[in-house]
């Protein structure tokens, strides 16, 4: 079947910072609210009642919050349904779902290891100054590995459309999301029409 170019996007990705903000906004909002309430309450009590309540506020700020942030990153951020947001990709809406073609950059190896090296002989590494000598470290060569992934229509739980983006909530454990900038869509009206039709049918 020939691909309909009006149901595709150009290549895009989001920044790591924006990805972190979306993780908190979409997946950690209900975690943050109790922590904020406890922190503010402890600060008020430390001023009005006893300075010891400041210890509670510091525990929330320095222990609980970083622990939850680490859990959020490991459990959600590294999951396939979230991780794909920070990868260069193109989308295509097919009859089965959203087909994602990802372009993953990998560093080219500077030294090819072989098994005929004498035992005990040190093999230079990429960080070896002798390798980097005379080369611009910033101009590291990469190879592109292409991977494909399909999000089936029944996996999409919700769609939120704004003036500059579309955010799709993805079912599963853990849950995920797909951020699509409006600027990357080839034909916005047809793309949105197809999205709404398929998601409503599969719901």
XYZ file of C-alpha atoms in Angstrom:
203
model
C 0.000 0.000 0.000
C 1.347 3.417 -0.983
C 2.040 5.778 1.889
C -0.135 8.898 2.126
C 2.359 11.756 2.498
C -0.327 14.021 3.984
C -0.478 11.787 7.070
C 3.215 12.098 7.874
C 5.482 14.431 9.838
C 8.920 15.795 9.145
C 11.777 14.642 11.375
C 11.588 16.106 14.884
C 12.505 15.590 18.523
C 12.098 17.470 21.800
C 14.856 18.681 24.087
C 15.823 16.830 27.262
C 14.667 19.794 29.359
C 11.233 19.881 27.748
C 10.992 16.110 28.121
C 11.668 16.418 31.867
C 8.989 19.112 32.214
C 6.468 16.927 30.376
C 7.310 13.959 32.591
C 6.482 16.000 35.681
C 3.393 17.611 34.209
C 1.848 14.494 32.704
C 2.964 11.707 35.021
C 4.045 13.177 38.359
C 1.483 15.879 39.118
C -0.304 13.839 41.773
C 3.042 13.098 43.462
C 4.118 16.712 43.630
C 0.955 18.143 45.179
C 1.262 16.342 48.574
C 4.975 17.191 48.740
C 4.297 20.866 48.060
C 1.552 20.952 50.715
C 3.794 19.252 53.319
C 6.722 21.556 52.466
C 4.676 24.773 52.723
C 2.956 23.597 55.925
C 6.307 22.722 57.517
C 7.751 26.132 56.602
C 4.753 27.943 58.132
C 4.909 25.827 61.315
C 8.652 26.383 61.638
C 8.036 30.151 61.709
C 4.851 30.169 63.780
C 5.333 27.229 66.183
C 8.739 25.567 66.359
C 11.924 25.802 64.291
C 12.131 21.991 64.384
C 9.519 21.848 61.609
C 12.166 23.286 59.297
C 13.853 19.871 59.474
C 10.728 18.305 57.993
C 10.760 20.855 55.176
C 14.437 20.113 54.471
C 13.750 16.353 54.451
C 11.020 16.856 51.867
C 13.238 19.121 49.765
C 16.527 17.199 49.985
C 15.483 13.550 50.478
C 11.935 12.803 49.296
C 11.899 15.022 46.212
C 15.220 13.766 44.705
C 14.192 10.156 45.413
C 10.880 10.582 43.611
C 12.607 12.372 40.737
C 15.020 9.446 40.339
C 12.129 6.970 40.400
C 10.224 9.036 37.842
C 13.218 9.093 35.494
C 14.037 5.389 35.808
C 10.493 3.995 35.783
C 8.858 6.358 33.274
C 11.598 8.286 31.485
C 13.547 5.203 30.379
C 10.428 3.277 29.313
C 9.994 2.840 25.522
C 6.708 4.780 25.475
C 8.475 7.861 26.903
C 12.075 7.516 25.789
C 11.144 7.796 22.099
C 10.259 11.492 22.587
C 13.907 12.602 22.748
C 14.920 10.625 19.642
C 14.921 12.067 16.098
C 11.884 10.509 14.423
C 9.239 10.705 11.723
C 5.617 9.620 12.143
C 3.130 8.083 9.739
C -0.540 7.371 10.452
C -1.429 3.935 9.108
C -4.520 1.763 9.425
C -2.966 -0.177 12.316
C -1.575 2.739 14.313
C 1.123 5.397 14.458
C 4.281 4.157 12.794
C 7.415 5.747 14.250
C 10.714 5.693 12.396
C 13.501 6.578 14.828
C 17.001 7.725 13.900
C 19.413 6.836 16.706
C 22.915 8.328 16.630
C 25.744 6.051 17.726
C 29.421 6.953 18.000
C 31.699 5.253 15.510
C 34.371 3.196 17.232
C 37.811 4.735 16.861
C 39.562 1.436 17.435
C 38.346 -1.956 16.240
C 39.219 -4.592 18.790
C 40.350 -7.935 17.411
C 40.930 -11.237 19.147
C 44.461 -11.605 17.770
C 45.843 -8.929 20.135
C 48.527 -10.403 22.417
C 47.300 -11.128 25.926
C 48.181 -8.325 28.264
C 48.587 -5.736 25.511
C 46.629 -2.620 26.371
C 43.955 -1.691 23.854
C 43.519 2.093 23.434
C 40.122 3.470 24.388
C 38.092 6.349 22.961
C 39.271 8.531 25.856
C 42.939 7.857 25.087
C 44.691 11.183 24.423
C 46.827 9.538 21.730
C 43.703 8.848 19.684
C 42.246 12.327 20.145
C 45.554 14.053 19.380
C 45.194 16.224 16.309
C 41.441 15.643 16.109
C 38.601 17.943 17.071
C 36.778 16.222 19.937
C 33.577 18.062 19.076
C 33.551 16.654 15.538
C 32.977 13.056 16.596
C 31.610 10.949 13.764
C 28.304 9.150 14.204
C 26.426 6.427 12.430
C 22.635 6.428 12.296
C 20.718 3.342 13.302
C 17.107 3.268 12.132
C 14.483 1.593 14.293
C 10.731 1.329 13.830
C 7.961 1.157 16.392
C 4.185 1.102 16.018
C 1.761 2.485 18.592
C -1.498 0.709 17.864
C -4.675 2.768 17.958
C -6.156 0.896 20.924
C -3.058 1.775 22.971
C -3.838 5.500 22.841
C -5.825 6.565 25.879
C -6.306 10.277 25.296
C -5.414 13.106 22.916
C -4.760 16.699 23.934
C -4.488 19.276 21.131
C -3.176 22.816 21.680
C -2.090 25.610 19.346
C 1.470 24.319 18.976
C 1.428 20.606 19.851
C -0.472 17.338 20.152
C 0.095 15.117 23.182
C -1.093 11.519 23.046
C -1.399 9.546 26.293
C -0.359 5.916 25.855
C -1.766 3.067 27.929
C 0.362 0.416 29.576
C 2.622 -0.166 32.547
C 4.292 2.188 32.782
C 2.175 4.756 30.984
C 3.729 6.964 28.353
C 3.085 9.841 26.006
C 3.953 11.021 22.511
C 4.599 14.726 21.922
C 3.989 15.919 18.333
C 4.798 19.546 17.417
C 2.199 21.052 15.096
C 5.037 22.551 13.026
C 6.277 19.050 12.090
C 2.963 17.913 10.544
C 2.806 18.007 6.749
C -0.972 18.476 6.488
C -2.421 19.536 9.850
C -6.131 19.285 9.004
C -5.940 15.789 7.486
C -3.537 14.573 10.163
C -5.840 15.722 12.990
C -8.929 14.376 11.249
C -7.328 10.943 10.896
C -6.116 10.978 14.508
C -9.557 11.836 15.886
C -11.260 9.247 13.680
C -8.914 6.398 14.589
C -8.785 7.173 18.315
C -12.578 7.451 18.572
C -13.050 4.196 16.678
C -10.556 2.344 18.859
C -11.863 3.753 22.148
